[in-house]
Amino acid sequence: QVRLVESGGGLVQAGGSLRLSCAASGSIWHIKSMAWHRQAPRKSRELVARVTDRGDTDYGDSMNGRFTISRDNAMVYLQMNSLEPEDTAVYYCAADVVVVGRPFKTYWGQGTQVTVSS
């Protein structure tokens, strides 16, 4: 079993900052990549940021340089600065995990709510 647990969400005023954390645990052999996605009401889920085991990073179109993803072993972080009300969403941690004898599979956390007030 592989579990991802997010933390750090909450309520923040526009212009403020939050730092999200995600911890992966379980029968993990190797984590190829970790990522943050988000889903706002009436919108589809979108990529926020992704980091690979080689350290390569990708960011979603709407992040505009305000977010930074980083990783330390089985932990991934999302530093969010200059938050806007449009950033309000449930943020989900995802990881592509290799379990012994298996190809990698994407696992998802339960999500953490981020609410940005105007």
PDB file of C-alpha atoms in Angstrom:
ATOM      1  CA  GLN A   1       0.000   0.000   0.000  1.00  0.00           C
ATOM      2  CA  VAL A   2       1.092   3.543  -0.778  1.00  0.00           C
ATOM      3  CA  ARG A   3      -0.357   6.521   1.021  1.00  0.00           C
ATOM      4  CA  LEU A   4      -0.020  10.231   0.387  1.00  0.00           C
ATOM      5  CA  VAL A   5      -1.002  12.668   3.115  1.00  0.00           C
ATOM      6  CA  GLU A   6      -1.212  16.409   2.494  1.00  0.00           C
ATOM      7  CA  SER A   7      -0.999  19.159   5.070  1.00  0.00           C
ATOM      8  CA  GLY A   8      -0.649  22.922   5.217  1.00  0.00           C
ATOM      9  CA  GLY A   9      -3.881  24.055   3.630  1.00  0.00           C
ATOM     10  CA  GLY A  10      -6.072  26.679   5.194  1.00  0.00           C
ATOM     11  CA  LEU A  11      -7.471  30.173   4.924  1.00  0.00           C
ATOM     12  CA  VAL A  12      -5.257  33.043   3.834  1.00  0.00           C
ATOM     13  CA  GLN A  13      -5.844  36.594   2.662  1.00  0.00           C
ATOM     14  CA  ALA A  14      -5.090  37.657  -0.876  1.00  0.00           C
ATOM     15  CA  GLY A  15      -1.411  38.409  -1.253  1.00  0.00           C
ATOM     16  CA  GLY A  16      -0.444  35.982   1.476  1.00  0.00           C
ATOM     17  CA  SER A  17       1.507  32.742   1.379  1.00  0.00           C
ATOM     18  CA  LEU A  18       1.035  29.093   2.236  1.00  0.00           C
ATOM     19  CA  ARG A  19       3.351  26.105   2.183  1.00  0.00           C
ATOM     20  CA  LEU A  20       1.803  22.727   1.435  1.00  0.00           C
ATOM     21  CA  SER A  21       3.467  19.460   2.372  1.00  0.00           C
ATOM     22  CA  CYS A  22       2.875  15.909   1.222  1.00  0.00           C
ATOM     23  CA  ALA A  23       4.357  12.766   2.735  1.00  0.00           C
ATOM     24  CA  ALA A  24       4.471   9.479   0.856  1.00  0.00           C
ATOM     25  CA  SER A  25       4.658   6.232   2.793  1.00  0.00           C
ATOM     26  CA  GLY A  26       4.115   2.516   2.322  1.00  0.00           C
ATOM     27  CA  SER A  27       5.595  -0.159   0.081  1.00  0.00           C
ATOM     28  CA  ILE A  28       7.710   2.228  -1.959  1.00  0.00           C
ATOM     29  CA  TRP A  29      10.717   1.169  -3.976  1.00  0.00           C
ATOM     30  CA  HIS A  30      11.189   4.362  -5.953  1.00  0.00           C
ATOM     31  CA  ILE A  31       9.268   7.573  -6.559  1.00  0.00           C
ATOM     32  CA  LYS A  32       9.676   8.726 -10.152  1.00  0.00           C
ATOM     33  CA  SER A  33       7.841  11.995  -9.717  1.00  0.00           C
ATOM     34  CA  MET A  34       5.647  13.926  -7.339  1.00  0.00           C
ATOM     35  CA  ALA A  35       3.147  16.599  -8.214  1.00  0.00           C
ATOM     36  CA  TRP A  36       0.472  18.958  -7.042  1.00  0.00           C
ATOM     37  CA  HIS A  37      -2.867  19.281  -8.802  1.00  0.00           C
ATOM     38  CA  ARG A  38      -5.835  21.390  -7.853  1.00  0.00           C
ATOM     39  CA  GLN A  39      -9.549  21.458  -8.522  1.00  0.00           C
ATOM     40  CA  ALA A  40     -11.790  24.445  -7.969  1.00  0.00           C
ATOM     41  CA  PRO A  41     -15.589  24.354  -7.977  1.00  0.00           C
ATOM     42  CA  ARG A  42     -17.011  24.180 -11.498  1.00  0.00           C
ATOM     43  CA  LYS A  43     -13.560  23.656 -12.958  1.00  0.00           C
ATOM     44  CA  SER A  44     -11.623  20.601 -14.029  1.00  0.00           C
ATOM     45  CA  ARG A  45      -8.550  19.400 -12.210  1.00  0.00           C
ATOM     46  CA  GLU A  46      -5.371  21.086 -13.383  1.00  0.00           C
ATOM     47  CA  LEU A  47      -1.674  20.578 -12.894  1.00  0.00           C
ATOM     48  CA  VAL A  48      -0.047  22.991 -10.469  1.00  0.00           C
ATOM     49  CA  ALA A  49       3.513  21.684 -10.455  1.00  0.00           C
ATOM     50  CA  ARG A  50       5.498  18.496 -10.907  1.00  0.00           C
ATOM     51  CA  VAL A  51       9.029  17.449  -9.978  1.00  0.00           C
ATOM     52  CA  THR A  52      10.787  14.320 -11.266  1.00  0.00           C
ATOM     53  CA  ASP A  53      13.412  12.127  -9.643  1.00  0.00           C
ATOM     54  CA  ARG A  54      15.976  13.957 -11.779  1.00  0.00           C
ATOM     55  CA  GLY A  55      14.932  17.300 -10.331  1.00  0.00           C
ATOM     56  CA  ASP A  56      13.139  18.568 -13.435  1.00  0.00           C
ATOM     57  CA  THR A  57      10.128  20.752 -12.702  1.00  0.00           C
ATOM     58  CA  ASP A  58       7.022  21.705 -14.642  1.00  0.00           C
ATOM     59  CA  TYR A  59       4.381  24.263 -13.747  1.00  0.00           C
ATOM     60  CA  GLY A  60       0.824  24.770 -14.837  1.00  0.00           C
ATOM     61  CA  ASP A  61      -0.105  27.631 -17.118  1.00  0.00           C
ATOM     62  CA  SER A  62      -1.847  29.717 -14.479  1.00  0.00           C
ATOM     63  CA  MET A  63       0.876  29.710 -11.819  1.00  0.00           C
ATOM     64  CA  ASN A  64       2.723  32.753 -13.247  1.00  0.00           C
ATOM     65  CA  GLY A  65       5.902  32.151 -11.293  1.00  0.00           C
ATOM     66  CA  ARG A  66       4.217  32.449  -7.899  1.00  0.00           C
ATOM     67  CA  PHE A  67       4.557  28.798  -6.881  1.00  0.00           C
ATOM     68  CA  THR A  68       7.632  26.683  -6.257  1.00  0.00           C
ATOM     69  CA  ILE A  69       7.730  22.907  -5.926  1.00  0.00           C
ATOM     70  CA  SER A  70      10.509  21.100  -4.109  1.00  0.00           C
ATOM     71  CA  ARG A  71      11.175  17.550  -3.006  1.00  0.00           C
ATOM     72  CA  ASP A  72      13.125  15.816  -0.263  1.00  0.00           C
ATOM     73  CA  ASN A  73      13.010  12.029  -0.596  1.00  0.00           C
ATOM     74  CA  ALA A  74       9.400  11.026   0.056  1.00  0.00           C
ATOM     75  CA  MET A  75       8.298  14.567   0.867  1.00  0.00           C
ATOM     76  CA  VAL A  76       7.133  17.165  -1.609  1.00  0.00           C
ATOM     77  CA  TYR A  77       6.377  20.795  -0.870  1.00  0.00           C
ATOM     78  CA  LEU A  78       4.549  23.577  -2.630  1.00  0.00           C
ATOM     79  CA  GLN A  79       5.447  27.122  -1.657  1.00  0.00           C
ATOM     80  CA  MET A  80       2.640  29.434  -2.734  1.00  0.00           C
ATOM     81  CA  ASN A  81       3.195  33.188  -2.701  1.00  0.00           C
ATOM     82  CA  SER A  82       1.075  36.160  -3.763  1.00  0.00           C
ATOM     83  CA  LEU A  83      -2.053  34.076  -3.485  1.00  0.00           C
ATOM     84  CA  GLU A  84      -5.180  35.222  -5.253  1.00  0.00           C
ATOM     85  CA  PRO A  85      -8.843  34.314  -4.718  1.00  0.00           C
ATOM     86  CA  GLU A  86      -8.647  32.406  -8.010  1.00  0.00           C
ATOM     87  CA  ASP A  87      -6.208  30.024  -6.317  1.00  0.00           C
ATOM     88  CA  THR A  88      -8.972  28.748  -4.042  1.00  0.00           C
ATOM     89  CA  ALA A  89      -9.263  25.015  -4.643  1.00  0.00           C
ATOM     90  CA  VAL A  90      -8.668  21.584  -3.217  1.00  0.00           C
ATOM     91  CA  TYR A  91      -5.004  20.787  -3.733  1.00  0.00           C
ATOM     92  CA  TYR A  92      -4.086  17.152  -4.320  1.00  0.00           C
ATOM     93  CA  CYS A  93      -0.722  15.488  -3.982  1.00  0.00           C
ATOM     94  CA  ALA A  94       0.142  12.839  -6.563  1.00  0.00           C
ATOM     95  CA  ALA A  95       3.105  10.527  -6.953  1.00  0.00           C
ATOM     96  CA  ASP A  96       4.294   8.085  -9.592  1.00  0.00           C
ATOM     97  CA  VAL A  97       5.548   5.244  -7.421  1.00  0.00           C
ATOM     98  CA  VAL A  98       7.407   2.063  -8.318  1.00  0.00           C
ATOM     99  CA  VAL A  99       6.551  -0.887  -6.104  1.00  0.00           C
ATOM    100  CA  VAL A 100       8.837  -3.950  -6.256  1.00  0.00           C
ATOM    101  CA  GLY A 101       8.029  -6.032  -9.338  1.00  0.00           C
ATOM    102  CA  ARG A 102       5.552  -3.527 -10.765  1.00  0.00           C
ATOM    103  CA  PRO A 103       5.572  -0.674 -13.255  1.00  0.00           C
ATOM    104  CA  PHE A 104       5.049   2.733 -11.766  1.00  0.00           C
ATOM    105  CA  LYS A 105       1.552   3.747 -10.783  1.00  0.00           C
ATOM    106  CA  THR A 106       0.063   7.104  -9.914  1.00  0.00           C
ATOM    107  CA  TYR A 107      -1.225   7.496  -6.371  1.00  0.00           C
ATOM    108  CA  TRP A 108      -3.302  10.360  -5.030  1.00  0.00           C
ATOM    109  CA  GLY A 109      -3.770  11.961  -1.657  1.00  0.00           C
ATOM    110  CA  GLN A 110      -7.086  12.991  -0.179  1.00  0.00           C
ATOM    111  CA  GLY A 111      -6.532  16.680  -0.838  1.00  0.00           C
ATOM    112  CA  THR A 112      -6.192  19.776   1.308  1.00  0.00           C
ATOM    113  CA  GLN A 113      -8.396  22.850   1.031  1.00  0.00           C
ATOM    114  CA  VAL A 114      -6.818  26.194   0.224  1.00  0.00           C
ATOM    115  CA  THR A 115      -9.085  29.215   0.530  1.00  0.00           C
ATOM    116  CA  VAL A 116      -7.909  32.696  -0.413  1.00  0.00           C
ATOM    117  CA  SER A 117     -10.120  35.552   0.727  1.00  0.00           C
ATOM    118  CA  SER A 118     -10.382  38.842  -1.127  1.00  0.00           C
TER     119      SER A 118
END
